[in-house]
mmCIF file of C-alpha atoms in Angstrom:
data_model
loop_
_atom_site.group_PDB
_atom_site.id
_atom_site.type_symbol
_atom_site.label_atom_id
_atom_site.label_comp_id
_atom_site.label_asym_id
_atom_site.label_seq_id
_atom_site.Cartn_x
_atom_site.Cartn_y
_atom_site.Cartn_z
ATOM 1 C CA MET A 1 -0.049 0.209 -0.077
ATOM 2 C CA PRO A 2 1.393 3.740 -0.602
ATOM 3 C CA GLU A 3 2.526 5.572 1.938
ATOM 4 C CA THR A 4 -0.237 8.323 2.891
ATOM 5 C CA LEU A 5 1.488 11.701 2.453
ATOM 6 C CA PRO A 6 1.212 14.004 5.267
ATOM 7 C CA ILE A 7 0.192 17.519 4.747
ATOM 8 C CA ARG A 8 0.272 20.678 6.856
ATOM 9 C CA VAL A 9 -2.548 22.865 7.377
ATOM 10 C CA SER A 10 -1.644 25.917 9.672
ATOM 11 C CA GLY A 11 0.768 24.193 11.460
ATOM 12 C CA VAL A 12 -1.056 20.927 12.138
ATOM 13 C CA ARG A 13 -0.166 17.709 10.596
ATOM 14 C CA ARG A 14 -3.239 15.802 9.090
ATOM 15 C CA SER A 15 -3.123 12.860 6.899
ATOM 16 C CA LEU A 16 -5.195 12.811 3.690
ATOM 17 C CA PRO A 17 -7.597 10.480 4.843
ATOM 18 C CA VAL A 18 -8.287 12.116 7.938
ATOM 19 C CA LEU A 19 -8.922 15.188 5.933
ATOM 20 C CA ALA A 20 -11.140 13.391 3.562
ATOM 21 C CA LEU A 21 -13.194 12.119 6.509
ATOM 22 C CA PHE A 22 -13.330 15.643 8.149
ATOM 23 C CA LEU A 23 -14.653 17.313 4.616
ATOM 24 C CA THR A 24 -17.157 14.211 4.196
ATOM 25 C CA ALA A 25 -18.368 15.051 7.847
ATOM 26 C CA ALA A 26 -18.953 18.693 7.103
ATOM 27 C CA THR A 27 -20.794 18.232 3.875
ATOM 28 C CA LEU A 28 -23.010 15.848 5.658
ATOM 29 C CA GLY A 29 -23.623 18.359 8.306
ATOM 30 C CA GLY A 30 -24.556 21.035 5.625
ATOM 31 C CA CYS A 31 -27.480 18.261 4.838
ATOM 32 C CA SER A 32 -28.676 18.035 8.299
ATOM 33 C CA GLY A 33 -31.960 19.393 10.014
ATOM 34 C CA GLY A 34 -31.673 22.090 12.606
ATOM 35 C CA ASP A 35 -31.033 21.981 16.478
ATOM 36 C CA PHE A 36 -33.400 19.595 18.181
ATOM 37 C CA GLY A 37 -34.683 18.174 15.074
ATOM 38 C CA ARG A 38 -36.245 21.297 13.650
ATOM 39 C CA THR A 39 -36.316 22.027 10.010
ATOM 40 C CA ARG A 40 -32.867 23.892 9.487
ATOM 41 C CA GLN A 41 -33.282 27.534 8.385
ATOM 42 C CA ASP A 42 -32.253 27.183 4.999
ATOM 43 C CA MET A 43 -35.125 24.875 4.209
ATOM 44 C CA ARG A 44 -37.636 27.319 5.596
ATOM 45 C CA SER A 45 -39.312 30.161 3.538
ATOM 46 C CA ASP A 46 -41.846 32.615 4.721
ATOM 47 C CA ASP A 47 -44.900 30.841 3.134
ATOM 48 C CA MET A 48 -43.676 27.089 3.866
ATOM 49 C CA ASN A 49 -47.000 26.609 5.354
ATOM 50 C CA ARG A 50 -49.247 27.923 2.900
ATOM 51 C CA TRP A 51 -50.522 24.827 1.753
ATOM 52 C CA LEU A 52 -52.279 23.990 4.855
ATOM 53 C CA GLY A 53 -55.249 26.385 3.473
ATOM 54 C CA ALA A 54 -55.399 24.925 -0.013
ATOM 55 C CA GLU A 55 -55.230 21.293 1.615
ATOM 56 C CA ALA A 56 -58.209 22.189 4.010
ATOM 57 C CA THR A 57 -60.527 24.148 1.436
ATOM 58 C CA GLY A 58 -59.682 21.473 -1.474
ATOM 59 C CA SER A 59 -60.296 18.569 0.600
ATOM 60 C CA ILE A 60 -63.691 19.858 0.777
ATOM 61 C CA GLY A 61 -64.342 20.701 -2.892
ATOM 62 C CA LEU A 62 -63.364 24.651 -2.688
ATOM 63 C CA LYS A 63 -61.028 26.680 -4.200
ATOM 64 C CA ALA A 64 -58.303 28.128 -2.176
ATOM 65 C CA SER A 65 -57.597 32.048 -2.042
ATOM 66 C CA GLN A 66 -55.233 33.937 -4.241
ATOM 67 C CA PHE A 67 -54.769 36.440 -1.738
ATOM 68 C CA GLN A 68 -51.327 36.811 -0.114
ATOM 69 C CA LEU A 69 -50.979 35.898 3.338
ATOM 70 C CA THR A 70 -51.056 38.633 5.990
ATOM 71 C CA ASP A 71 -48.393 38.180 8.770
ATOM 72 C CA GLY A 72 -51.006 37.089 11.285
ATOM 73 C CA GLU A 73 -52.333 34.187 9.075
ATOM 74 C CA ARG A 74 -48.676 33.098 8.044
ATOM 75 C CA GLN A 75 -48.185 32.934 11.858
ATOM 76 C CA LEU A 76 -51.380 31.139 12.243
ATOM 77 C CA ARG A 77 -49.955 28.221 9.969
ATOM 78 C CA ASP A 78 -46.582 28.107 11.422
ATOM 79 C CA TYR A 79 -48.177 27.556 14.785
ATOM 80 C CA ALA A 80 -50.499 25.128 13.414
ATOM 81 C CA TYR A 81 -48.149 22.751 11.808
ATOM 82 C CA PRO A 82 -46.815 20.951 15.149
ATOM 83 C CA LEU A 83 -49.880 20.394 16.416
ATOM 84 C CA ILE A 84 -51.233 19.166 13.156
ATOM 85 C CA GLU A 85 -47.917 16.464 12.575
ATOM 86 C CA ALA A 86 -48.431 13.503 14.832
ATOM 87 C CA PRO A 87 -45.761 13.416 17.511
ATOM 88 C CA HIS A 88 -43.186 11.020 16.815
ATOM 89 C CA SER A 89 -44.606 10.437 13.339
ATOM 90 C CA ARG A 90 -41.320 9.801 11.690
ATOM 91 C CA PRO A 91 -38.255 7.894 12.307
ATOM 92 C CA ALA A 92 -35.368 9.895 14.024
ATOM 93 C CA TRP A 93 -33.327 10.019 10.678
ATOM 94 C CA LYS A 94 -36.030 11.800 8.824
ATOM 95 C CA SER A 95 -35.933 14.499 11.427
ATOM 96 C CA VAL A 96 -32.396 15.405 10.126
ATOM 97 C CA PHE A 97 -32.884 14.620 6.478
ATOM 98 C CA GLY A 98 -36.226 15.943 4.759
ATOM 99 C CA ASP A 99 -38.243 16.218 7.806
ATOM 100 C CA TYR A 100 -40.762 18.302 6.502
ATOM 101 C CA LYS A 101 -43.945 17.186 4.483
ATOM 102 C CA PRO A 102 -47.534 18.327 3.832
ATOM 103 C CA LEU A 103 -50.178 16.305 5.751
ATOM 104 C CA PRO A 104 -53.840 15.469 4.303
ATOM 105 C CA SER A 105 -56.709 17.046 6.122
ATOM 106 C CA PRO A 106 -59.324 15.011 8.103
ATOM 107 C CA TRP A 107 -61.845 16.045 5.808
ATOM 108 C CA ARG A 108 -60.292 13.348 3.391
ATOM 109 C CA GLN A 109 -62.417 10.575 3.243
ATOM 110 C CA ASN A 110 -59.547 7.991 3.278
ATOM 111 C CA ILE A 111 -58.133 9.243 6.450
ATOM 112 C CA ILE A 112 -58.589 6.877 9.163
ATOM 113 C CA PHE A 113 -57.536 7.644 12.739
ATOM 114 C CA ASP A 114 -55.746 4.935 14.635
ATOM 115 C CA ARG A 115 -55.472 6.162 18.368
ATOM 116 C CA THR A 116 -53.338 3.123 19.306
ATOM 117 C CA ALA A 117 -50.522 4.024 16.760
ATOM 118 C CA TYR A 118 -48.787 6.375 18.980
ATOM 119 C CA GLY A 119 -48.701 4.287 21.995
ATOM 120 C CA ARG A 120 -47.640 1.375 20.005
ATOM 121 C CA ASN A 121 -44.613 3.429 18.325
ATOM 122 C CA LEU A 122 -43.535 4.601 21.886
ATOM 123 C CA ILE A 123 -43.695 1.053 23.672
ATOM 124 C CA ASP A 124 -42.147 -1.010 20.821
ATOM 125 C CA GLU A 125 -39.050 1.602 20.492
ATOM 126 C CA PRO A 126 -35.853 0.614 22.050
ATOM 127 C CA HIS A 127 -35.426 2.207 25.516
ATOM 128 C CA ARG A 128 -33.011 1.957 28.154
ATOM 129 C CA SER A 129 -35.928 1.556 30.718
ATOM 130 C CA HIS A 130 -39.347 2.106 31.196
ATOM 131 C CA ALA A 131 -38.983 5.271 32.907
ATOM 132 C CA SER A 132 -37.556 6.791 29.253
ATOM 133 C CA ARG A 133 -40.994 5.763 27.881
ATOM 134 C CA TYR A 134 -42.998 7.771 30.543
ATOM 135 C CA ALA A 135 -40.601 10.632 29.829
ATOM 136 C CA VAL A 136 -41.096 10.495 26.423
ATOM 137 C CA LEU A 137 -44.773 10.806 26.947
ATOM 138 C CA ILE A 138 -44.545 13.714 29.369
ATOM 139 C CA GLU A 139 -42.614 15.383 27.199
ATOM 140 C CA ASP A 140 -45.088 15.301 24.065
ATOM 141 C CA VAL A 141 -47.998 16.324 26.294
ATOM 142 C CA ARG A 142 -45.891 19.289 27.770
ATOM 143 C CA ASN A 143 -45.138 20.103 24.084
ATOM 144 C CA ASP A 144 -48.766 20.411 23.421
ATOM 145 C CA ILE A 145 -49.503 22.235 26.585
ATOM 146 C CA THR A 146 -46.686 24.658 25.637
ATOM 147 C CA ARG A 147 -48.027 25.246 22.110
ATOM 148 C CA PHE A 148 -51.784 25.469 22.975
ATOM 149 C CA GLU A 149 -51.746 29.192 24.083
ATOM 150 C CA PRO A 150 -49.630 30.709 21.141
ATOM 151 C CA PHE A 151 -51.562 28.994 18.555
ATOM 152 C CA TYR A 152 -55.096 30.199 19.832
ATOM 153 C CA ALA A 153 -53.905 33.509 20.506
ATOM 154 C CA SER A 154 -52.776 33.888 17.025
ATOM 155 C CA ALA A 155 -56.066 32.166 15.798
ATOM 156 C CA GLY A 156 -57.955 34.827 17.860
ATOM 157 C CA ARG A 157 -56.525 37.637 16.109
ATOM 158 C CA VAL A 158 -56.973 36.443 12.681
ATOM 159 C CA ILE A 159 -60.670 35.328 13.452
ATOM 160 C CA GLU A 160 -61.395 38.226 14.761
ATOM 161 C CA LEU A 161 -59.833 40.194 11.853
ATOM 162 C CA ASP A 162 -61.614 38.076 9.753
ATOM 163 C CA ARG A 163 -65.071 38.840 11.074
ATOM 164 C CA LYS A 164 -63.999 42.713 10.353
ATOM 165 C CA ARG A 165 -63.304 41.582 6.935
ATOM 166 C CA ASN A 166 -66.381 40.022 6.223
ATOM 167 C CA ALA A 167 -68.586 42.912 7.609
ATOM 168 C CA SER A 168 -66.623 45.382 5.059
ATOM 169 C CA LEU A 169 -67.330 43.424 1.993
ATOM 170 C CA LYS A 170 -70.602 44.988 1.427
ATOM 171 C CA LEU A 171 -68.849 48.518 2.008
ATOM 172 C CA VAL A 172 -66.293 47.760 -0.637
ATOM 173 C CA SER A 173 -66.635 50.076 -3.641
ATOM 174 C CA GLU A 174 -66.712 47.952 -7.052
ATOM 175 C CA LEU A 175 -65.941 44.832 -5.360
ATOM 176 C CA SER A 176 -65.375 42.240 -8.247
ATOM 177 C CA PRO A 177 -66.510 38.698 -7.949
ATOM 178 C CA ARG A 178 -62.998 37.333 -8.012
ATOM 179 C CA GLU A 179 -62.209 39.564 -5.043
ATOM 180 C CA ARG A 180 -65.269 38.410 -3.156
ATOM 181 C CA ASP A 181 -64.670 34.848 -3.882
ATOM 182 C CA ASP A 182 -60.800 35.181 -2.609
ATOM 183 C CA ALA A 183 -61.943 36.985 0.660
ATOM 184 C CA MET A 184 -64.546 34.340 1.559
ATOM 185 C CA ALA A 185 -62.078 31.525 0.624
ATOM 186 C CA ARG A 186 -59.192 33.204 2.999
ATOM 187 C CA MET A 187 -61.820 33.631 5.723
ATOM 188 C CA GLU A 188 -62.784 29.647 5.213
ATOM 189 C CA GLU A 189 -59.209 28.362 5.055
ATOM 190 C CA ASN A 190 -58.637 30.339 8.442
ATOM 191 C CA ALA A 191 -61.568 28.801 10.070
ATOM 192 C CA LEU A 192 -60.705 25.439 8.939
ATOM 193 C CA ILE A 193 -57.133 25.268 9.829
ATOM 194 C CA VAL A 194 -58.493 26.234 13.459
ATOM 195 C CA GLN A 195 -60.838 22.999 12.984
ATOM 196 C CA TRP A 196 -58.100 21.011 11.605
ATOM 197 C CA VAL A 197 -55.921 21.529 14.906
ATOM 198 C CA GLN A 198 -58.878 21.234 17.141
ATOM 199 C CA GLN A 199 -59.507 17.699 16.070
ATOM 200 C CA CYS A 200 -55.794 16.984 16.119
ATOM 201 C CA LEU A 201 -55.642 17.771 19.885
ATOM 202 C CA GLU A 202 -58.476 15.544 20.418
ATOM 203 C CA ARG A 203 -57.048 12.971 18.688
ATOM 204 C CA ARG A 204 -53.564 13.370 20.392
ATOM 205 C CA ILE A 205 -55.420 13.224 23.758
ATOM 206 C CA SER A 206 -57.167 9.892 22.706
ATOM 207 C CA SER A 207 -53.603 8.594 21.615
ATOM 208 C CA TYR A 208 -52.037 9.921 24.765
ATOM 209 C CA ARG A 209 -54.531 8.095 27.061
ATOM 210 C CA TRP A 210 -53.979 4.785 25.367
ATOM 211 C CA ALA A 211 -50.329 4.872 25.741
ATOM 212 C CA LEU A 212 -50.674 5.588 29.390
ATOM 213 C CA GLU A 213 -53.129 2.789 29.986
ATOM 214 C CA ARG A 214 -50.667 0.574 28.233
ATOM 215 C CA LEU A 215 -47.716 1.686 30.125
ATOM 216 C CA VAL A 216 -49.673 1.479 33.565
ATOM 217 C CA ILE A 217 -50.257 -2.510 32.742
ATOM 218 C CA GLN A 218 -47.032 -3.278 31.224
ATOM 219 C CA ALA A 219 -44.550 -1.171 33.545
ATOM 220 C CA PRO A 220 -46.468 0.384 36.362
ATOM 221 C CA ASP A 221 -44.941 3.403 37.983
ATOM 222 C CA THR A 222 -45.718 6.293 40.411
ATOM 223 C CA ILE A 223 -45.098 8.663 37.727
ATOM 224 C CA ALA A 224 -48.344 7.609 35.861
ATOM 225 C CA ALA A 225 -50.077 9.870 38.260
ATOM 226 C CA ASP A 226 -48.361 12.849 36.982
ATOM 227 C CA VAL A 227 -48.401 11.558 33.374
ATOM 228 C CA ASP A 228 -52.494 11.575 33.753
ATOM 229 C CA ARG A 229 -52.366 15.127 35.629
ATOM 230 C CA LEU A 230 -50.962 16.445 32.483
ATOM 231 C CA ILE A 231 -53.099 14.673 30.045
ATOM 232 C CA GLY A 232 -56.156 15.889 32.111
ATOM 233 C CA GLU A 233 -54.469 19.531 31.904
ATOM 234 C CA LEU A 234 -54.469 19.463 27.887
ATOM 235 C CA ALA A 235 -58.016 17.927 27.822
ATOM 236 C CA ALA A 236 -59.260 20.612 29.824
ATOM 237 C CA GLN A 237 -57.974 23.209 27.698
ATOM 238 C CA THR A 238 -59.133 21.471 24.317
ATOM 239 C CA ALA A 239 -62.343 20.832 25.564
ATOM 240 C CA ASN A 240 -62.938 24.614 26.112
ATOM 241 C CA PRO A 241 -60.860 26.167 23.328
ATOM 242 C CA PRO A 242 -60.607 30.227 23.482
ATOM 243 C CA VAL A 243 -61.807 30.608 19.824
ATOM 244 C CA ALA A 244 -64.238 28.414 18.103
ATOM 245 C CA ALA A 245 -64.019 29.223 14.358
ATOM 246 C CA GLN A 246 -67.153 27.853 12.516
ATOM 247 C CA PRO A 247 -66.187 27.679 8.748
ATOM 248 C CA ALA A 248 -68.467 29.707 6.254
ATOM 249 C CA ALA A 249 -69.374 26.615 4.251
ATOM 250 C CA GLY A 250 -70.272 24.811 7.492
ATOM 251 C CA HIS A 251 -67.752 22.254 7.269
ATOM 252 C CA ALA A 252 -67.223 21.888 10.986
ATOM 253 C CA VAL A 253 -65.817 18.511 11.862
ATOM 254 C CA ARG A 254 -65.807 17.164 15.792
ATOM 255 C CA VAL A 255 -64.425 13.792 16.248
ATOM 256 C CA ARG A 256 -63.288 12.430 19.443
ATOM 257 C CA GLY A 257 -61.443 9.294 19.690
#
């Protein structure tokens, strides 16, 4: 085997294989996700969650609005996505390589909710101890509780402005049919997104309860009482949302698992 030629970089001797390994790692690092599994910044865009409105209205046969998103509407969609995506729905490696994907709305007829999926995934995943399973469940419930207030605060502002928008339609001079249709479609989108999140929260609570029940019978622990209290807190918030958005077309969805 030919002798490896050392090279000198800034006074430090490195072999070519070591340097190649370093460069490969740096290249892969450029493809990885952001901190804590978040989508890395260079993969993000201001309107990356715009598809939520089009998916919600499209799933019930309506056209999406062509209006640009307001700052509040963009924030609403950004806050909605983490609550719509099921917790731990993707393998860990997908959190690094391409962790973002559009999801079907609950108005799609072929979408079937399986309340056992989360718990089975939690229990079947390799863990060092049963305590780590409880820890994951606690973290997921707490994350939802933490996200609850910012989402509904944003939703409240958007829905209130939509009420004013709706009232102003009859006052706008020379309002074209297209402008009216786009305004109505945008209000529909916003309301449906709030409904979408509401249903996802109800489904999460159902999934969390199923997972806790299985953990209790498979690996009983006193920490289960703390988990149950957290799930109860999330359930109480979800049962009394500060914003109740009724879609203009009447396509409300209420499905409890």
